[in-house]
Short mmCIF file of N, CA, C and O in Angstrom, two decimals:
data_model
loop_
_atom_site.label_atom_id
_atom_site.label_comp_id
_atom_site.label_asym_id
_atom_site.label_seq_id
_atom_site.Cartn_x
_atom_site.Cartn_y
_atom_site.Cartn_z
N UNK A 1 132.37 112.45 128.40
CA UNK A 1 131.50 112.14 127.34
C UNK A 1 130.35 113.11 127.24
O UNK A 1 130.50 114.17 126.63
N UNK A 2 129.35 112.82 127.74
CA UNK A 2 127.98 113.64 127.62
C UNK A 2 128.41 115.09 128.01
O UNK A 2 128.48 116.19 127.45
N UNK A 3 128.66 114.58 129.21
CA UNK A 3 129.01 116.15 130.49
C UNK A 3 129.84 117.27 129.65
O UNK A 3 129.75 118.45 129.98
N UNK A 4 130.43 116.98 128.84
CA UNK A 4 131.38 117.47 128.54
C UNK A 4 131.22 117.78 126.71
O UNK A 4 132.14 118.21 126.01
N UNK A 5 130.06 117.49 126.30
CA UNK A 5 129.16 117.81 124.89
C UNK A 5 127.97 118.43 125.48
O UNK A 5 127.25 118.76 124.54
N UNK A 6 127.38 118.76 126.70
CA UNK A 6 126.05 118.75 127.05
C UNK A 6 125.99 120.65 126.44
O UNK A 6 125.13 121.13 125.72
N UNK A 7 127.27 121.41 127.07
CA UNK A 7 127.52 122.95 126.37
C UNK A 7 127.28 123.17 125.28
O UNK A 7 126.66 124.21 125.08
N UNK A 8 127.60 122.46 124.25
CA UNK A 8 127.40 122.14 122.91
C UNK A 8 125.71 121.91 122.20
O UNK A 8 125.08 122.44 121.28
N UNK A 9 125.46 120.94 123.09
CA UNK A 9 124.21 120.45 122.44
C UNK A 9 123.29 121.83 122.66
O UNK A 9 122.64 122.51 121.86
N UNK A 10 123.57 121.96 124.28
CA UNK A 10 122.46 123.66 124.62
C UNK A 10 122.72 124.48 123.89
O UNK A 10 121.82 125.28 123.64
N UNK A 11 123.92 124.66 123.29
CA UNK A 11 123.78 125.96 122.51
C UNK A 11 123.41 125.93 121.14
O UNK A 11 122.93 126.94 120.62
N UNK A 12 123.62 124.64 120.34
CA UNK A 12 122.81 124.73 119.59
C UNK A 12 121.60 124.71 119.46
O UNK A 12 121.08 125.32 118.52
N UNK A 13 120.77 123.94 120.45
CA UNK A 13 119.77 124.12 120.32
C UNK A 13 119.29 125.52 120.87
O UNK A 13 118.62 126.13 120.04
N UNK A 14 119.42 125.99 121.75
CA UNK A 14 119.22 127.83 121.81
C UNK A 14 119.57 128.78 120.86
O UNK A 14 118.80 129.70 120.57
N UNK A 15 120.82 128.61 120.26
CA UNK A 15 120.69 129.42 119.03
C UNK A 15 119.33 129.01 117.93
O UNK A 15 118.52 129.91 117.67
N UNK A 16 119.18 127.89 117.45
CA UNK A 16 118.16 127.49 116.83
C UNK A 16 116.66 128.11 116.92
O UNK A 16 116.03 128.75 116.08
N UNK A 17 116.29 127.66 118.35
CA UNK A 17 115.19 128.16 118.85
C UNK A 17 114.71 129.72 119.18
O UNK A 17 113.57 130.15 118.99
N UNK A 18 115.95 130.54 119.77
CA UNK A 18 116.11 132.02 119.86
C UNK A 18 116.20 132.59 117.99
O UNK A 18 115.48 133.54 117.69
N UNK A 19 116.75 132.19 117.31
CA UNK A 19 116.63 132.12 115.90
C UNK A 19 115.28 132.73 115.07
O UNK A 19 114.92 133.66 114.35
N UNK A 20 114.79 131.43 115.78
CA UNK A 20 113.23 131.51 115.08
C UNK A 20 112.53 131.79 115.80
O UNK A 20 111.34 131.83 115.50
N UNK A 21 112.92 132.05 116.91
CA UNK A 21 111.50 133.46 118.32
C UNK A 21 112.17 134.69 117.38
O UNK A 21 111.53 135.17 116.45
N UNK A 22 113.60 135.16 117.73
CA UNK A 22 113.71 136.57 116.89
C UNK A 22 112.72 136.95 115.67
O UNK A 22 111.75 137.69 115.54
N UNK A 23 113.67 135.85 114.62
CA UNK A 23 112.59 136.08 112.81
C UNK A 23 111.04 136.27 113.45
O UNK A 23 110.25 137.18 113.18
N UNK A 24 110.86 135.27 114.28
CA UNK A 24 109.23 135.67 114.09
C UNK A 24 108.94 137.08 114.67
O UNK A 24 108.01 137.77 114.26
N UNK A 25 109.80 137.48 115.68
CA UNK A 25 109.18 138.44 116.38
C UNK A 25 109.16 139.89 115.37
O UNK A 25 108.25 140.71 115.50
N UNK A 26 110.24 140.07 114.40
CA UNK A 26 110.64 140.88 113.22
C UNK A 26 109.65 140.80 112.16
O UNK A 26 109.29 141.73 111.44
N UNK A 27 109.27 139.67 112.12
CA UNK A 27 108.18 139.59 110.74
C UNK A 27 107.17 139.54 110.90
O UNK A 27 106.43 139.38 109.93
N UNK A 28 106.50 139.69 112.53
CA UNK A 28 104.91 139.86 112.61
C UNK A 28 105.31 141.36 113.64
O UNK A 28 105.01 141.50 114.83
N UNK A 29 106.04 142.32 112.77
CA UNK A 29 106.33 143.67 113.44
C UNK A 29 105.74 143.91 115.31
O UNK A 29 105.22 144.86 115.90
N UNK A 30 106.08 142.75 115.66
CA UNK A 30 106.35 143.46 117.24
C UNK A 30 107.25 143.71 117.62
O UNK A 30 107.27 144.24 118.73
N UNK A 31 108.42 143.47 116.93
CA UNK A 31 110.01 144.50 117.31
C UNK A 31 110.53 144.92 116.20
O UNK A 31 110.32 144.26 115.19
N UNK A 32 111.39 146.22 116.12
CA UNK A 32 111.77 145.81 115.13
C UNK A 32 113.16 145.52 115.09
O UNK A 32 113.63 145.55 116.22
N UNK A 33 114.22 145.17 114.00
CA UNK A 33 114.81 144.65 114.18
C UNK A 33 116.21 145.40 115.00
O UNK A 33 117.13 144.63 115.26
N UNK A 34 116.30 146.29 115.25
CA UNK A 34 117.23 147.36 116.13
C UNK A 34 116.40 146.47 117.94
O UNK A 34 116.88 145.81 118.86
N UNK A 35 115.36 146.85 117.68
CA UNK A 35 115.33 146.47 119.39
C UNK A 35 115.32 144.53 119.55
O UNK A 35 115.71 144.00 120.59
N UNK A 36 114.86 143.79 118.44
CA UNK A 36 115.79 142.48 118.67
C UNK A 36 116.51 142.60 118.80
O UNK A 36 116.67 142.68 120.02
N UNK A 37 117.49 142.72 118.22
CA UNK A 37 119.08 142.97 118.42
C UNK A 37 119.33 143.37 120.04
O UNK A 37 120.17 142.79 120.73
N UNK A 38 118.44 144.47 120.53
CA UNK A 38 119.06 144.97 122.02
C UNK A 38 118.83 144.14 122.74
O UNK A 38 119.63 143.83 123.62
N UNK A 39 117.20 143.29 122.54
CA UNK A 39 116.87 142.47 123.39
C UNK A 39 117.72 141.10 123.82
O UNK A 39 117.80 140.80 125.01
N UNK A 40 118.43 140.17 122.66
CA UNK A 40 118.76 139.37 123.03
C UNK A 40 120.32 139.28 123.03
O UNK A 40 121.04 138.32 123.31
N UNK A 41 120.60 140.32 122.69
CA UNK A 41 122.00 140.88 122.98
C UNK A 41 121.51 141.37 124.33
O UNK A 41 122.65 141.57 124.75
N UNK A 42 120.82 141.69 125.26
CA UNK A 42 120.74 142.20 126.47
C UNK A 42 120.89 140.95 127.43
O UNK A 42 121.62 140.78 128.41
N UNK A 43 119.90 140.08 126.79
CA UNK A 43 119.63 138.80 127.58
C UNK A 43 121.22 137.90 127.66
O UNK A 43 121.79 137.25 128.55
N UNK A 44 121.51 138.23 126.37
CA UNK A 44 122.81 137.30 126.13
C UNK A 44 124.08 137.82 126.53
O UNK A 44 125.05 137.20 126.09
N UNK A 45 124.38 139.05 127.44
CA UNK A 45 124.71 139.20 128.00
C UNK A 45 124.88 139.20 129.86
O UNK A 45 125.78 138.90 130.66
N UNK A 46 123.40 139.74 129.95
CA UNK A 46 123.47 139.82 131.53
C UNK A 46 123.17 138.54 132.18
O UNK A 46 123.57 138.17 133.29
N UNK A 47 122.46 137.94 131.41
CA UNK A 47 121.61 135.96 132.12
C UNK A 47 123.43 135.80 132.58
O UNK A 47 123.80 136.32 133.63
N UNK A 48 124.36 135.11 131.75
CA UNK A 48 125.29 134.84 131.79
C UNK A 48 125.96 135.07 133.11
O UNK A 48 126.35 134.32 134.01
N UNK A 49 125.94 136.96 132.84
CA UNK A 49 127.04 137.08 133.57
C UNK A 49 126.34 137.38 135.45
O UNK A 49 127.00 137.73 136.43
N UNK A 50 124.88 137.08 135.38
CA UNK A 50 124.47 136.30 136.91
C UNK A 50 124.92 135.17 137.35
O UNK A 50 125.57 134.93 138.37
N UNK A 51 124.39 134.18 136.14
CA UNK A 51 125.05 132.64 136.65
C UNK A 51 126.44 132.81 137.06
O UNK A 51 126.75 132.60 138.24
N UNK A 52 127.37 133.18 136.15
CA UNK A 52 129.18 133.09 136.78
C UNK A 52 128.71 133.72 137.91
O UNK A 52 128.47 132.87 138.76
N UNK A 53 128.44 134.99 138.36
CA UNK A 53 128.24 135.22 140.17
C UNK A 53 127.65 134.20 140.79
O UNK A 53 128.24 133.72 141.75
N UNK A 54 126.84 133.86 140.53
CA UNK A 54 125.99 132.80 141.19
C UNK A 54 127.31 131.58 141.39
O UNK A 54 127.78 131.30 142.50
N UNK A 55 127.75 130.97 140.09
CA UNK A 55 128.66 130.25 140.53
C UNK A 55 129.17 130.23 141.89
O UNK A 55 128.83 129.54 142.85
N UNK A 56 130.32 131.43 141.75
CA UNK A 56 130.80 131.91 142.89
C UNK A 56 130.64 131.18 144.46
O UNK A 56 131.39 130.86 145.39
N UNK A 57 129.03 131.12 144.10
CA UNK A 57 128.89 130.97 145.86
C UNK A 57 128.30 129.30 145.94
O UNK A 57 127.62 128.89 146.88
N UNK A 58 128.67 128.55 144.88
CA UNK A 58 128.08 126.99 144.77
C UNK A 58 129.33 126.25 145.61
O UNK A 58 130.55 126.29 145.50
N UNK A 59 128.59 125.71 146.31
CA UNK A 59 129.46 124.85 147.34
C UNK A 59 129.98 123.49 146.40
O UNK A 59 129.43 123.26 145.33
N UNK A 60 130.94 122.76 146.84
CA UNK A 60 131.11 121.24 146.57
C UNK A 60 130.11 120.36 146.35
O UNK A 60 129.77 119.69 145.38
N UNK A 61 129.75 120.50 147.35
CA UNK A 61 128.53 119.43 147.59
C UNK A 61 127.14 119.77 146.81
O UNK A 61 126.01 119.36 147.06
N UNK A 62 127.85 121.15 145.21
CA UNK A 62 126.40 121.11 144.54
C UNK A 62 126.90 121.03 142.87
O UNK A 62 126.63 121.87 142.01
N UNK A 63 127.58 120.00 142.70
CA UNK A 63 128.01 119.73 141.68
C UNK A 63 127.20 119.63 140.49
O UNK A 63 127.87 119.65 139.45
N UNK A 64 126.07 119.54 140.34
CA UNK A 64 124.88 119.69 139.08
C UNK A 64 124.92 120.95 138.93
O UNK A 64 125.64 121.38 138.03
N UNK A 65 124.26 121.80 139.66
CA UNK A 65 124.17 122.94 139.73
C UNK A 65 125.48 123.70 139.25
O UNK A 65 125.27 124.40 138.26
N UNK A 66 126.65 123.71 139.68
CA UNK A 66 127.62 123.93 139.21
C UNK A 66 127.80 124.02 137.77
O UNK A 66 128.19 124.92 137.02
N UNK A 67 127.37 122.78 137.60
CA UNK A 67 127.20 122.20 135.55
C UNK A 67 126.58 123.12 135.12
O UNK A 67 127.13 123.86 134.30
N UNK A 68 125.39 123.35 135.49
CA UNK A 68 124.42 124.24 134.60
C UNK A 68 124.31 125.57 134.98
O UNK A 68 123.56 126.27 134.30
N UNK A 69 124.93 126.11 135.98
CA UNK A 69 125.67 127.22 135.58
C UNK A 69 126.85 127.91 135.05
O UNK A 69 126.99 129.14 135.05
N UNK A 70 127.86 126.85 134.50
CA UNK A 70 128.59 126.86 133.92
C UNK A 70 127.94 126.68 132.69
O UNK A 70 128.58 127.46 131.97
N UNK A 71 127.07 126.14 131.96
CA UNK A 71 126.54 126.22 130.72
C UNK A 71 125.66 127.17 130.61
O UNK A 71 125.41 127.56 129.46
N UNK A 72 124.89 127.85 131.85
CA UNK A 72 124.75 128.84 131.27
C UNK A 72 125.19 129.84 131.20
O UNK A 72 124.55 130.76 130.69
N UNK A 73 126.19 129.96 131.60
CA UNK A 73 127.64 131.04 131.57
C UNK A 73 128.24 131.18 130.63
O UNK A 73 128.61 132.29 130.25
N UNK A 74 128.51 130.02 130.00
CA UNK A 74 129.09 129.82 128.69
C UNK A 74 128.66 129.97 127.81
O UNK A 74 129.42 130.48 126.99
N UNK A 75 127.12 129.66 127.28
CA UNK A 75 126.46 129.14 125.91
C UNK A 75 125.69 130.22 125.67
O UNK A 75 125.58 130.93 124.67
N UNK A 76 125.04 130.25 126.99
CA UNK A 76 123.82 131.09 127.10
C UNK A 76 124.28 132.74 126.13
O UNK A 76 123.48 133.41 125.49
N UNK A 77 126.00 133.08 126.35
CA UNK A 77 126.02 134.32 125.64
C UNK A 77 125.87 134.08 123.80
O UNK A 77 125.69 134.88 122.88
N UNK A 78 125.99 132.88 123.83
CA UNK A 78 125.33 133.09 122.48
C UNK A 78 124.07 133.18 121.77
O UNK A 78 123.86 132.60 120.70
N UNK A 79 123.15 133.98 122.44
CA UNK A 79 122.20 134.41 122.18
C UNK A 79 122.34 135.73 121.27
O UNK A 79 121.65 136.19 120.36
N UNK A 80 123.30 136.08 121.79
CA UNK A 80 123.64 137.65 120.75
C UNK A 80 124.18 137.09 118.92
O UNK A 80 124.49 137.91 118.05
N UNK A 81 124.17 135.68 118.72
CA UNK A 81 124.80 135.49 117.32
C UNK A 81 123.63 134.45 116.74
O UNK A 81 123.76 133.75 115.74
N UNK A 82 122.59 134.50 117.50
CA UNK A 82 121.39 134.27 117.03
C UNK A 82 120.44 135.25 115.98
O UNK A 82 119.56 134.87 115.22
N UNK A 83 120.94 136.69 116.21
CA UNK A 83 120.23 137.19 115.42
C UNK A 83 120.64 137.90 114.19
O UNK A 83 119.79 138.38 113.44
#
């Protein structure tokens, strides 16, 4: 049920929120829009692909943790279709 929508809910709400940090950051010219783009295409790449390593080394006995690095493994790369 939840566990298993919780990927879902985070990523929409991160696309949403990363959304409207980008626009703002573009329209009060502190980036412009070439280095948004690198930035959260950077983020939305590498965050990710720590957590899956990180995975890696999560024992049994850390089953939450597990969860939410699997969501952020998963979701978190959609930060790059935020902008």
């Amino acid at each position: 049920g939840l566990i298993s929508a919780l990927p879902y809910i985070v990523s929409s709400l991160l696309n949403t929120i990363c959304a409207f940090i980008c626009d703002w950051l573009i329209r009060t010219n502190k980036v412009t829009r070439t280095n948004a783009r690198r930035i959260f295409g950077g983020i939305g790449l590498f965050i990710p692909m720590l957590a899956i390593i990180w995975l890696s080394f999560v024992t049994c006995e850390q089953p939450i943790l597990a969860i939410v690095l699997l969501i952020i493994g998963n979701r978190l790369r959609n930060l790059i279709n935020s902008i």
